[in-house]
């Protein structure tokens, strides 16, 4: 049944977000006013101090002038410090406001206001593109709140690699449900990361630099020698400046420069490390924030974070130390400063040594730190999704041995709806498949909702097996693999026609469905063999559906070929269902409700007629 308005709980979430946004807007207005006032006072203080001090000095009251200058300077610095803190608070509020605006956009499915952080679909994936899991206006874009590349990949893997191990799924869902109730933790986590910039933490780059140990031959000899030469040059230079000695410093500096140009300064490592300190600082910040809040035990977050909390290496301290070293390395981005620094002392060699020491302490622990961070990020993303949709239910996985007991295979839902359709427009349907070989053949007119219904089932199953809530009033299933043939594209590069691409996809689907070494397959096929002629499509579809009925799976097949509905007489495990339309006042109306039995109507000729194409006259309801 189509909703006429948002559910009360969803409206409540929207009202809460709007109230928080209004409060943030008021705080920003007050903050900007206060900042403008302080700016004026700083100017008044400067002019007043300048006039008073000059006047006192011109009157010959030097002691009073010095006192005036010192007093005004101290007061000016006090005001400037307060002004800086105020600007930092304004910046935090602005970021907080943006986070809440993004949540509101997620709730309203306002795609233009959501970050465009697309995740590429793996080649030949059996359901990623078909179910709109990745790409623009996808489920992944709706869910993604991560701040690191590992977190983004972990979230995608939960959607694209299914089903998970049951124990892993249970622990994951526990963590997601816990974080769903901790909205302040989730939003502050995002805020802490964004305070250090919008760029995500590139875990792969971090690992490449912090785990790649660069060995410079005889560094333990060259570095002290360079340091001695630099100190000697400084001493001799000072003596020459004071006219105590001739310019002997040129000899020590020449030897220093010669040794510099003939020694590997770690260019390979340092070039990759330039600018990396921003990401390392952000990593230290978010690790420290989680570490601070993961001490509440017992909790799922504490269990997830336990490998870091119990480690002999404190990640926050080591990461912050690495950030300081990398910050020093980053002067290579400023060639003149870099040249001066290395002319005065062996800057690069010193920090290659320092970086090597911190690498020795971090190298074996960094993968674990990034892994635990990714786990928390992905769970927080799904927790935000759950928090924004309180009407969605947490599904129940039935612990059945799917490999041995085909009858135990199940996927069943009540009031199942598509999570990427606005609440006011989505239509819910009931759905149930029990036992291997069960096939629901769905017929219906164009635009009646067949493809959307397939995506509704597949997307909600992906959410359920990822550990997230689903858009339904009840959802039960046993562990399933997913295989789809809904959105098939031809490929000019590979020389594939649409029909051949469809055949290859259906072959991959059938291969998956005949593999009995893994959990059963839920197959979702839209307009089977639509790329060929009617006669061959009918023959191929009958054979393919018959093969699916004997496979290690169950699922749905949609078609326009009403002749296929006769298969229910020869394939006992196949059931017919349909979507239909009505015609009123010269317009086609769809209610998107799934009904039992074959579709009694078609609408192709009617659509042609309504658009003015030359077709034979048809009655308002063309009956087959």
Coordinates of C-alpha atoms in Angstrom, one line a residue:
X1 CA 0.0 0.0 0.0
X2 CA 1.4 3.4 -0.9
X3 CA 2.1 5.8 1.9
X4 CA 0.6 9.3 1.7
X5 CA 3.1 10.7 4.2
X6 CA 6.3 9.8 6.0
X7 CA 6.2 7.4 8.9
X8 CA 6.0 9.2 12.3
X9 CA 9.4 8.0 13.3
X10 CA 11.0 9.2 10.1
X11 CA 9.3 12.6 10.4
X12 CA 10.6 12.8 14.0
X13 CA 14.2 12.2 12.7
X14 CA 13.8 14.9 10.1
X15 CA 12.3 17.4 12.6
X16 CA 15.2 16.7 15.0
X17 CA 17.8 17.3 12.3
X18 CA 16.0 20.5 11.2
X19 CA 15.9 21.7 14.9
X20 CA 19.7 21.0 15.2
X21 CA 20.4 22.8 12.0
X22 CA 18.4 25.8 13.1
X23 CA 20.3 25.9 16.3
X24 CA 23.6 25.7 14.5
X25 CA 22.5 28.5 12.2
X26 CA 21.7 30.7 15.2
X27 CA 25.1 29.9 16.8
X28 CA 26.9 30.8 13.6
X29 CA 25.1 34.1 13.3
X30 CA 26.0 34.9 16.9
X31 CA 29.6 33.7 16.3
X32 CA 30.0 35.9 13.2
X33 CA 28.7 38.9 15.0
X34 CA 31.1 38.3 17.9
X35 CA 33.9 37.8 15.5
X36 CA 33.1 41.1 13.7
X37 CA 33.0 42.9 17.0
X38 CA 36.4 41.5 18.1
X39 CA 37.9 42.5 14.7
X40 CA 36.8 46.1 15.3
X41 CA 38.1 46.0 18.9
X42 CA 41.5 44.7 17.7
X43 CA 41.7 47.6 15.2
X44 CA 40.7 50.1 17.9
X45 CA 43.3 48.6 20.3
X46 CA 46.0 48.8 17.7
X47 CA 45.2 52.4 16.7
X48 CA 44.9 53.5 20.4
X49 CA 48.1 51.7 21.4
X50 CA 49.9 53.4 18.5
X51 CA 48.7 56.9 19.3
X52 CA 49.3 56.6 23.1
X53 CA 52.7 55.1 22.7
X54 CA 53.9 57.7 20.1
X55 CA 52.4 60.5 22.2
X56 CA 54.2 59.4 25.4
X57 CA 57.5 58.9 23.6
X58 CA 57.2 62.4 22.0
X59 CA 56.6 63.9 25.4
X60 CA 59.8 62.2 26.6
X61 CA 57.9 59.9 29.0
X62 CA 59.8 56.8 27.9
X63 CA 59.1 54.6 30.9
X64 CA 55.4 55.4 30.6
X65 CA 55.6 54.7 26.9
X66 CA 57.2 51.4 27.4
X67 CA 54.6 50.5 30.0
X68 CA 51.8 51.6 27.7
X69 CA 53.3 49.6 24.8
X70 CA 53.6 46.4 27.0
X71 CA 50.1 46.7 28.4
X72 CA 48.5 47.3 25.0
X73 CA 50.5 44.4 23.5
X74 CA 49.5 42.0 26.3
X75 CA 45.8 43.0 26.0
X76 CA 46.0 42.8 22.2
X77 CA 47.4 39.3 22.4
X78 CA 44.7 38.3 24.9
X79 CA 42.0 39.5 22.6
X80 CA 43.6 37.9 19.6
X81 CA 43.9 34.6 21.4
X82 CA 40.2 34.7 22.3
X83 CA 39.3 35.7 18.7
X84 CA 41.3 32.7 17.4
X85 CA 39.4 30.3 19.8
X86 CA 36.1 31.8 18.6
X87 CA 37.0 31.3 15.0
X88 CA 37.9 27.7 15.7
X89 CA 34.5 27.2 17.4
X90 CA 32.8 28.8 14.4
X91 CA 34.7 26.4 12.2
X92 CA 33.6 23.4 14.3
X93 CA 30.0 24.5 14.2
X94 CA 30.1 24.9 10.5
X95 CA 31.5 21.4 10.0
X96 CA 28.9 20.1 12.5
X97 CA 26.2 21.8 10.5
X98 CA 27.4 20.2 7.3
X99 CA 27.4 16.8 8.9
X100 CA 23.8 17.3 9.9
X101 CA 22.8 18.7 6.5
X102 CA 24.3 15.5 4.9
X103 CA 22.2 13.3 7.3
X104 CA 19.1 15.2 6.2
X105 CA 20.0 14.7 2.6
X106 CA 20.4 11.0 3.2
X107 CA 17.0 10.9 4.9
X108 CA 15.4 12.8 2.0
X109 CA 17.4 11.0 -0.7
X110 CA 18.6 14.4 -1.9
X111 CA 21.4 13.1 -4.1
X112 CA 22.8 16.5 -5.1
X113 CA 23.7 17.2 -1.5
X114 CA 25.4 13.8 -0.9
X115 CA 29.2 13.4 -1.3
X116 CA 30.1 11.9 -4.6
X117 CA 32.5 9.2 -3.5
X118 CA 31.8 6.5 -6.1
X119 CA 33.1 3.0 -5.6
X120 CA 33.9 1.1 -8.8
X121 CA 32.0 -2.2 -9.3
X122 CA 34.2 -5.2 -9.7
X123 CA 34.3 -6.6 -13.2
X124 CA 31.8 -9.4 -13.9
X125 CA 30.2 -9.0 -10.4
X126 CA 27.0 -10.9 -10.3
X127 CA 24.8 -8.2 -8.6
X128 CA 26.6 -4.9 -7.8
X129 CA 25.4 -2.9 -10.8
X130 CA 22.1 -4.8 -11.1
X131 CA 21.0 -3.8 -7.6
X132 CA 22.3 -0.2 -7.7
X133 CA 24.7 -1.0 -4.9
X134 CA 27.5 1.2 -6.4
X135 CA 27.8 4.1 -8.7
X136 CA 25.9 7.4 -8.7
X137 CA 22.6 7.5 -6.7
X138 CA 23.5 4.1 -5.3
X139 CA 23.1 2.4 -1.9
X140 CA 26.8 2.8 -1.3
X141 CA 26.6 6.6 -1.9
X142 CA 23.7 6.7 0.5
X143 CA 25.6 4.8 3.2
X144 CA 29.1 6.0 2.9
X145 CA 30.2 8.1 5.9
X146 CA 33.8 6.7 6.1
X147 CA 36.9 8.8 6.4
X148 CA 39.5 6.4 5.2
X149 CA 40.1 4.3 2.0
X150 CA 40.1 1.1 4.2
X151 CA 36.8 2.1 5.7
X152 CA 35.3 2.7 2.3
X153 CA 36.5 -0.6 1.0
X154 CA 35.3 -2.5 4.1
X155 CA 31.8 -1.0 3.8
X156 CA 31.8 -2.0 0.1
X157 CA 33.0 -5.5 0.9
X158 CA 30.2 -6.0 3.3
X159 CA 27.8 -5.3 0.5
X160 CA 29.6 -7.0 -2.4
X161 CA 31.0 -10.1 -0.7
X162 CA 28.1 -12.2 0.6
X163 CA 27.2 -14.1 2.6
X164 CA 29.6 -13.6 5.6
X165 CA 30.4 -16.2 8.2
X166 CA 27.5 -16.5 10.7
X167 CA 29.7 -15.7 13.7
X168 CA 31.3 -12.7 12.0
X169 CA 27.9 -11.4 10.9
X170 CA 26.5 -11.7 14.5
X171 CA 29.4 -9.7 16.0
X172 CA 29.1 -7.2 13.2
X173 CA 25.4 -6.6 13.6
X174 CA 25.9 -6.2 17.4
X175 CA 28.5 -3.5 16.8
X176 CA 26.2 -1.8 14.2
X177 CA 23.2 -1.8 16.6
X178 CA 25.4 -0.4 19.4
X179 CA 26.7 2.4 17.2
X180 CA 23.3 3.2 15.8
X181 CA 22.3 4.3 19.3
X182 CA 25.4 6.4 19.7
X183 CA 24.8 9.2 17.3
X184 CA 27.0 11.7 19.2
X185 CA 29.9 9.3 19.0
X186 CA 29.4 8.8 15.2
X187 CA 29.1 12.4 14.4
X188 CA 31.9 13.6 16.6
X189 CA 34.1 10.9 15.0
X190 CA 33.4 12.4 11.6
X191 CA 33.9 15.9 13.0
X192 CA 37.3 15.1 14.4
X193 CA 38.5 13.8 11.1
X194 CA 37.1 16.7 9.1
X195 CA 38.7 19.3 11.4
X196 CA 42.0 18.2 9.8
X197 CA 40.8 18.5 6.2
X198 CA 38.3 16.9 3.8
X199 CA 40.9 14.5 2.3
X200 CA 40.3 10.9 3.3
X201 CA 43.0 8.8 5.0
X202 CA 44.7 6.8 2.2
X203 CA 45.6 3.7 4.1
X204 CA 47.4 2.1 1.1
X205 CA 49.7 5.1 0.8
X206 CA 50.3 5.2 4.5
X207 CA 51.2 1.5 4.5
X208 CA 53.5 1.9 1.5
X209 CA 55.5 4.6 3.2
X210 CA 55.4 3.5 6.8
X211 CA 56.1 -0.1 6.0
X212 CA 58.8 0.5 3.3
X213 CA 62.0 0.6 5.2
X214 CA 64.8 2.4 3.3
X215 CA 68.3 1.3 4.1
X216 CA 71.0 3.9 3.4
X217 CA 74.5 2.3 3.4
X218 CA 76.8 3.4 6.2
X219 CA 74.2 5.9 7.5
X220 CA 75.5 5.4 11.0
X221 CA 78.9 6.7 9.8
X222 CA 77.8 9.4 7.3
X223 CA 75.2 11.1 9.6
X224 CA 77.6 11.8 12.5
X225 CA 80.2 12.9 10.0
X226 CA 77.8 15.3 8.3
X227 CA 76.7 16.6 11.7
X228 CA 80.3 17.3 12.7
X229 CA 81.0 19.1 9.5
X230 CA 77.8 21.2 9.8
X231 CA 78.7 22.1 13.4
X232 CA 82.3 22.9 12.3
X233 CA 81.0 25.1 9.5
X234 CA 78.7 27.0 11.8
X235 CA 81.5 27.6 14.4
X236 CA 84.0 28.7 11.8
X237 CA 81.4 30.9 10.1
X238 CA 80.6 32.6 13.3
X239 CA 84.4 33.1 14.0
X240 CA 84.8 34.6 10.5
X241 CA 81.8 36.9 11.1
X242 CA 83.3 38.2 14.3
X243 CA 86.7 38.6 12.5
X244 CA 88.4 36.1 14.8
X245 CA 89.4 33.8 12.0
X246 CA 89.8 33.9 8.2
X247 CA 87.1 32.2 6.1
X248 CA 88.1 28.6 6.9
X249 CA 84.4 27.7 7.0
X250 CA 84.4 27.4 3.2
X251 CA 86.7 24.3 3.5
X252 CA 84.4 22.4 5.9
X253 CA 81.3 23.5 4.0
X254 CA 82.8 22.3 0.7
X255 CA 83.5 18.9 2.2
X256 CA 80.0 18.9 3.7
X257 CA 78.5 19.7 0.3
X258 CA 80.6 17.1 -1.5
X259 CA 79.6 14.4 0.9
X260 CA 75.9 15.5 0.6
X261 CA 75.9 15.2 -3.2
X262 CA 77.6 11.8 -3.2
X263 CA 75.3 10.3 -0.6
X264 CA 71.8 8.8 -1.1
X265 CA 69.6 11.2 0.9
X266 CA 66.6 8.9 0.9
X267 CA 65.0 10.7 -2.1
X268 CA 62.8 7.7 -3.0
X269 CA 61.2 7.5 0.4
X270 CA 61.0 11.2 1.2
X271 CA 59.3 12.0 -2.2
X272 CA 56.5 9.7 -1.4
X273 CA 56.2 11.0 2.2
X274 CA 55.8 14.7 1.3
X275 CA 52.4 15.9 2.4
X276 CA 51.6 12.6 4.1
X277 CA 51.7 14.2 7.6
X278 CA 48.2 15.5 7.1
X279 CA 46.8 12.0 6.7
X280 CA 48.9 10.6 9.5
X281 CA 47.8 13.4 11.9
X282 CA 44.2 12.6 10.9
X283 CA 44.8 8.9 11.5
X284 CA 46.2 9.7 15.0
X285 CA 43.2 11.9 15.8
X286 CA 40.6 9.3 14.9
X287 CA 42.5 6.5 16.5
X288 CA 42.7 8.5 19.7
X289 CA 39.1 9.4 19.6
X290 CA 38.0 5.8 19.2
X291 CA 40.5 4.7 21.9
X292 CA 39.0 7.2 24.3
X293 CA 35.5 5.9 23.8
X294 CA 36.2 2.2 23.5
X295 CA 37.1 1.9 27.2
X296 CA 33.5 1.4 28.2
X297 CA 33.3 -2.3 28.8
X298 CA 31.5 -4.6 28.1
X299 CA 30.6 -3.3 24.7
X300 CA 30.8 -4.4 21.1
X301 CA 33.1 -1.4 20.4
X302 CA 35.4 -2.4 23.2
X303 CA 35.6 -5.9 21.9
X304 CA 36.3 -4.6 18.4
X305 CA 39.1 -2.3 19.7
X306 CA 40.5 -4.9 22.2
X307 CA 43.5 -5.9 19.9
X308 CA 44.7 -2.3 20.0
X309 CA 43.9 -1.6 23.6
X310 CA 45.8 -4.7 24.7
X311 CA 48.7 -4.1 22.4
X312 CA 52.2 -3.3 23.8
X313 CA 52.4 -0.6 21.1
X314 CA 50.3 2.5 21.8
X315 CA 49.0 3.4 18.3
X316 CA 48.1 7.0 19.2
X317 CA 51.5 8.0 20.5
X318 CA 53.4 6.3 17.7
X319 CA 51.2 7.7 15.0
X320 CA 51.5 11.2 16.4
X321 CA 55.3 10.8 16.5
X322 CA 55.3 9.6 12.9
X323 CA 53.2 12.7 12.0
X324 CA 55.8 15.0 13.5
X325 CA 58.6 13.3 11.6
X326 CA 56.6 13.4 8.3
X327 CA 55.8 17.1 8.9
X328 CA 59.5 17.8 9.0
X329 CA 60.1 15.7 5.9
X330 CA 57.5 17.7 4.0
X331 CA 59.7 20.8 3.7
X332 CA 60.8 19.1 0.4
X333 CA 57.6 20.6 -0.9
X334 CA 59.3 24.0 -0.5
X335 CA 62.6 23.8 -2.5
X336 CA 64.2 27.0 -1.2
X337 CA 63.5 26.1 2.5
X338 CA 64.6 22.5 1.8
X339 CA 67.9 23.7 0.3
X340 CA 68.6 26.1 3.2
X341 CA 67.8 23.4 5.9
X342 CA 70.1 20.9 4.3
X343 CA 72.8 23.5 3.8
X344 CA 72.8 24.2 7.6
X345 CA 72.5 20.6 8.8
X346 CA 72.0 17.0 7.5
X347 CA 68.2 17.5 7.6
X348 CA 67.2 14.7 5.2
X349 CA 69.6 12.2 6.6
X350 CA 68.5 12.9 10.2
X351 CA 64.8 12.4 9.3
X352 CA 65.4 9.3 7.2
X353 CA 67.0 7.9 10.4
X354 CA 64.1 9.1 12.5
X355 CA 61.5 7.7 10.1
X356 CA 63.3 4.4 9.9
X357 CA 63.1 4.1 13.7
X358 CA 59.4 4.8 13.8
X359 CA 58.9 2.4 10.9
X360 CA 60.5 -0.3 12.9
X361 CA 57.9 0.3 15.7
X362 CA 54.9 0.7 13.4
X363 CA 55.5 -1.7 10.5
X364 CA 54.0 -4.9 12.0
X365 CA 51.1 -3.1 13.8
X366 CA 49.8 -0.7 11.1
X367 CA 47.7 -3.3 9.2
X368 CA 45.9 -4.2 12.5
X369 CA 45.3 -0.5 13.3
X370 CA 43.8 0.2 9.8
X371 CA 41.8 -3.0 10.0
X372 CA 40.1 -2.1 13.3
X373 CA 39.6 1.5 12.1
X374 CA 37.9 0.2 8.9
X375 CA 35.6 -2.1 11.0
X376 CA 34.4 0.8 13.2
X377 CA 34.0 3.1 10.2
X378 CA 31.9 0.6 8.2
X379 CA 29.8 -0.2 11.3
X380 CA 29.3 3.5 12.0
X381 CA 28.1 4.0 8.4
X382 CA 25.4 1.3 8.7
X383 CA 24.7 2.6 12.2
X384 CA 23.9 6.0 10.8
X385 CA 21.6 4.4 8.2
X386 CA 19.8 2.5 11.0
X387 CA 19.5 5.7 13.1
X388 CA 18.0 7.7 10.3
X389 CA 15.5 5.0 9.5
X390 CA 14.0 3.8 12.8
X391 CA 11.0 2.1 11.1
X392 CA 13.4 -0.4 9.4
X393 CA 13.6 -3.7 11.2
X394 CA 16.7 -5.7 12.2
X395 CA 16.3 -9.0 10.3
X396 CA 16.7 -12.5 11.7
X397 CA 19.0 -15.0 10.0
X398 CA 17.8 -18.6 10.4
X399 CA 20.7 -20.9 11.2
X400 CA 20.0 -23.7 8.7
X401 CA 22.5 -26.0 7.1
X402 CA 21.8 -24.9 3.6
X403 CA 24.1 -27.4 1.9
X404 CA 22.5 -30.5 3.3
X405 CA 18.9 -29.4 3.8
X406 CA 17.5 -27.7 0.7
X407 CA 14.0 -27.5 2.2
X408 CA 15.5 -25.2 4.9
X409 CA 16.5 -22.6 2.3
X410 CA 14.3 -19.5 2.9
X411 CA 13.9 -15.9 2.0
X412 CA 10.7 -14.3 3.3
X413 CA 9.5 -10.7 4.0
X414 CA 6.4 -8.8 4.8
X415 CA 5.9 -5.2 3.7
X416 CA 9.1 -5.2 1.8
X417 CA 10.0 -1.9 0.1
X418 CA 12.9 -0.3 -1.8
X419 CA 15.1 1.8 0.5
X420 CA 16.2 4.2 -2.4
X421 CA 12.6 5.2 -3.1
X422 CA 11.2 8.1 -0.9
X423 CA 9.0 7.0 1.9
X424 CA 6.0 8.9 0.4
X425 CA 6.3 7.1 -2.9
X426 CA 7.5 3.6 -2.1
X427 CA 5.1 0.6 -2.2
X428 CA 5.5 -2.4 0.0
X429 CA 4.8 -6.1 -1.0
X430 CA 5.0 -9.5 0.7
X431 CA 7.3 -12.1 -0.7
X432 CA 8.3 -15.6 0.3
X433 CA 10.4 -18.4 -1.3
X434 CA 10.9 -21.7 0.6
X435 CA 13.0 -24.6 -0.6
X436 CA 15.5 -25.0 -3.3
X437 CA 14.2 -24.9 -6.9
X438 CA 11.3 -22.6 -6.1
X439 CA 10.8 -20.0 -8.8
X440 CA 8.4 -17.1 -8.9
X441 CA 7.7 -16.2 -12.5
X442 CA 6.5 -12.5 -12.5
X443 CA 4.6 -11.2 -15.5
X444 CA 3.3 -7.7 -16.0
X445 CA 3.0 -4.7 -18.2
X446 CA 5.7 -2.3 -19.1
X447 CA 6.5 0.1 -16.2
X448 CA 4.4 -2.0 -13.8
X449 CA 7.3 -2.5 -11.3
X450 CA 8.8 -5.8 -12.1
X451 CA 12.5 -4.7 -12.2
X452 CA 12.1 -2.5 -9.1
X453 CA 10.6 -5.4 -7.2
X454 CA 13.7 -7.6 -8.1
X455 CA 16.0 -4.8 -6.9
X456 CA 13.9 -4.4 -3.8
X457 CA 14.5 -8.0 -2.8
X458 CA 18.2 -8.1 -3.7
X459 CA 19.1 -4.8 -2.1
X460 CA 17.3 -5.6 1.2
X461 CA 19.0 -9.1 1.3
X462 CA 22.4 -7.3 0.8
X463 CA 21.6 -5.0 3.7
X464 CA 20.5 -7.9 5.9
X465 CA 23.6 -10.0 5.2
X466 CA 25.8 -6.9 5.7
X467 CA 24.3 -6.6 9.2
X468 CA 22.1 -3.6 8.6
X469 CA 18.3 -3.1 9.1
X470 CA 16.0 -3.6 6.1
X471 CA 13.0 -1.7 4.7
X472 CA 10.3 -4.2 5.8
X473 CA 8.1 -5.1 8.8
X474 CA 9.5 -8.7 8.8
X475 CA 12.5 -10.3 7.1
X476 CA 13.8 -13.8 7.5
X477 CA 16.4 -15.7 5.5
X478 CA 19.0 -18.4 5.5
X479 CA 22.5 -17.6 4.2
X480 CA 22.4 -17.0 0.5
X481 CA 24.5 -16.0 -2.4
X482 CA 23.1 -13.5 -4.8
X483 CA 23.2 -13.7 -8.6
X484 CA 21.4 -11.2 -10.9
X485 CA 20.7 -10.6 -14.6
X486 CA 18.9 -7.3 -14.4
X487 CA 21.1 -4.6 -15.9
X488 CA 23.2 -6.0 -18.8
X489 CA 25.2 -3.7 -21.0
X490 CA 26.8 -4.5 -24.4
X491 CA 30.5 -3.9 -24.7
X492 CA 32.0 -2.4 -27.9
X493 CA 35.5 -2.7 -26.5
X494 CA 35.1 -6.5 -25.9
X495 CA 33.1 -6.9 -29.1
X496 CA 30.0 -8.1 -27.3
X497 CA 26.4 -7.6 -28.4
X498 CA 23.7 -7.1 -25.9
X499 CA 22.4 -10.6 -26.4
X500 CA 25.8 -12.2 -26.1
X501 CA 26.5 -10.2 -22.9
X502 CA 23.2 -11.4 -21.5
X503 CA 24.0 -15.1 -22.4
X504 CA 27.4 -14.8 -20.7
X505 CA 25.7 -13.3 -17.6
X506 CA 23.1 -16.1 -17.5
X507 CA 25.8 -18.7 -17.9
X508 CA 27.7 -17.3 -14.9
X509 CA 24.4 -17.2 -12.9
X510 CA 23.6 -20.9 -13.8
X511 CA 27.2 -21.9 -12.9
X512 CA 26.8 -20.3 -9.5
X513 CA 23.4 -21.9 -9.0
X514 CA 24.8 -25.4 -9.7
X515 CA 27.7 -25.1 -7.2
X516 CA 26.5 -27.1 -4.3
X517 CA 29.7 -26.6 -2.2
X518 CA 28.5 -23.1 -1.1
X519 CA 25.3 -21.6 0.3
X520 CA 22.3 -21.6 -2.1
X521 CA 21.8 -18.9 -4.7
X522 CA 19.0 -16.3 -4.8
X523 CA 18.7 -15.5 -8.5
X524 CA 17.0 -12.5 -9.9
X525 CA 16.4 -12.4 -13.6
X526 CA 14.7 -9.5 -15.4
X527 CA 13.1 -10.0 -18.9
X528 CA 14.9 -13.3 -19.6
X529 CA 16.6 -13.5 -23.1
X530 CA 15.1 -10.1 -24.1
X531 CA 17.9 -9.7 -26.6
X532 CA 16.6 -12.2 -29.2
X533 CA 13.5 -13.0 -31.2
X534 CA 10.2 -14.3 -29.7
X535 CA 10.5 -17.9 -30.9
X536 CA 14.1 -18.5 -29.7
X537 CA 13.5 -16.5 -26.5
X538 CA 10.6 -18.8 -25.6
X539 CA 12.5 -22.0 -26.3
X540 CA 15.6 -20.8 -24.4
X541 CA 13.6 -19.4 -21.5
X542 CA 11.7 -22.7 -21.0
X543 CA 15.0 -24.7 -20.9
X544 CA 16.7 -22.2 -18.6
X545 CA 13.9 -22.1 -16.1
X546 CA 13.7 -25.8 -16.1
X547 CA 17.4 -26.0 -15.3
X548 CA 17.0 -23.4 -12.5
X549 CA 14.3 -25.5 -10.9
X550 CA 16.8 -28.3 -10.4
X551 CA 19.6 -26.1 -9.2
X552 CA 21.0 -25.2 -5.8
X553 CA 19.0 -22.1 -5.5
X554 CA 15.7 -20.3 -5.9
X555 CA 14.6 -16.9 -7.1
X556 CA 12.5 -14.8 -9.4
X557 CA 12.3 -14.5 -13.2
X558 CA 10.3 -11.7 -14.9
X559 CA 9.1 -11.9 -18.5
X560 CA 6.7 -10.4 -21.1
X561 CA 6.2 -13.8 -22.6
X562 CA 2.9 -14.9 -21.2
X563 CA 3.4 -18.3 -22.8
X564 CA 6.0 -19.1 -20.1
X565 CA 3.3 -19.0 -17.4
X566 CA 2.2 -22.5 -18.7
X567 CA 5.4 -23.9 -17.3
X568 CA 3.7 -24.2 -13.9
X569 CA 2.1 -27.4 -15.2
X570 CA 5.4 -29.0 -16.1
X571 CA 7.6 -27.4 -13.4
X572 CA 5.8 -28.0 -10.1
X573 CA 8.2 -25.7 -8.1
X574 CA 7.3 -22.7 -10.3
X575 CA 4.6 -20.2 -9.3
X576 CA 3.1 -17.4 -11.2
X577 CA 2.6 -13.8 -10.0
X578 CA 2.0 -10.5 -11.7
X579 CA 1.8 -6.7 -11.6
X580 CA -0.9 -5.0 -13.5
X581 CA -2.3 -1.6 -14.4
X582 CA -5.6 0.2 -14.9
X583 CA -6.6 2.8 -17.5
X584 CA -8.5 5.9 -16.3
X585 CA -9.2 9.1 -18.2
X586 CA -6.8 8.0 -21.0
X587 CA -3.9 7.4 -18.6
X588 CA -2.2 4.3 -17.4
X589 CA -2.2 3.9 -13.6
X590 CA 0.0 1.5 -11.6
X591 CA -0.5 0.4 -8.0
X592 CA 2.8 -1.7 -8.0
X593 CA 1.1 -4.5 -6.0
X594 CA 2.2 -8.1 -6.5
X595 CA -0.7 -10.4 -7.2
X596 CA -0.9 -14.2 -7.7
X597 CA -1.3 -15.8 -11.1
X598 CA -0.4 -14.7 -14.6
X599 CA -0.9 -11.1 -15.7
X600 CA -4.3 -10.7 -17.4
X601 CA -3.4 -7.5 -19.3
X602 CA -0.7 -6.0 -21.5
X603 CA -0.1 -2.3 -22.2
X604 CA 2.4 -2.0 -25.0
X605 CA -0.2 -1.2 -27.7
X606 CA -2.1 1.0 -25.4
X607 CA 1.1 3.1 -24.7
X608 CA 1.7 3.4 -28.5
X609 CA -1.8 4.5 -29.0
X610 CA -1.7 7.1 -26.1
X611 CA 1.5 8.6 -27.7
X612 CA -0.2 8.8 -31.1
X613 CA 1.6 6.0 -32.9
X614 CA -0.3 4.3 -35.8
X615 CA -1.5 1.1 -34.2
X616 CA -4.8 -0.8 -34.5
X617 CA -7.5 0.5 -32.1
X618 CA -7.6 -1.2 -28.7
X619 CA -10.0 -1.2 -25.9
X620 CA -9.0 0.7 -22.7
X621 CA -8.1 -2.5 -21.1
X622 CA -6.4 -4.8 -23.7
X623 CA -7.0 -8.3 -22.5
X624 CA -4.7 -11.2 -23.5

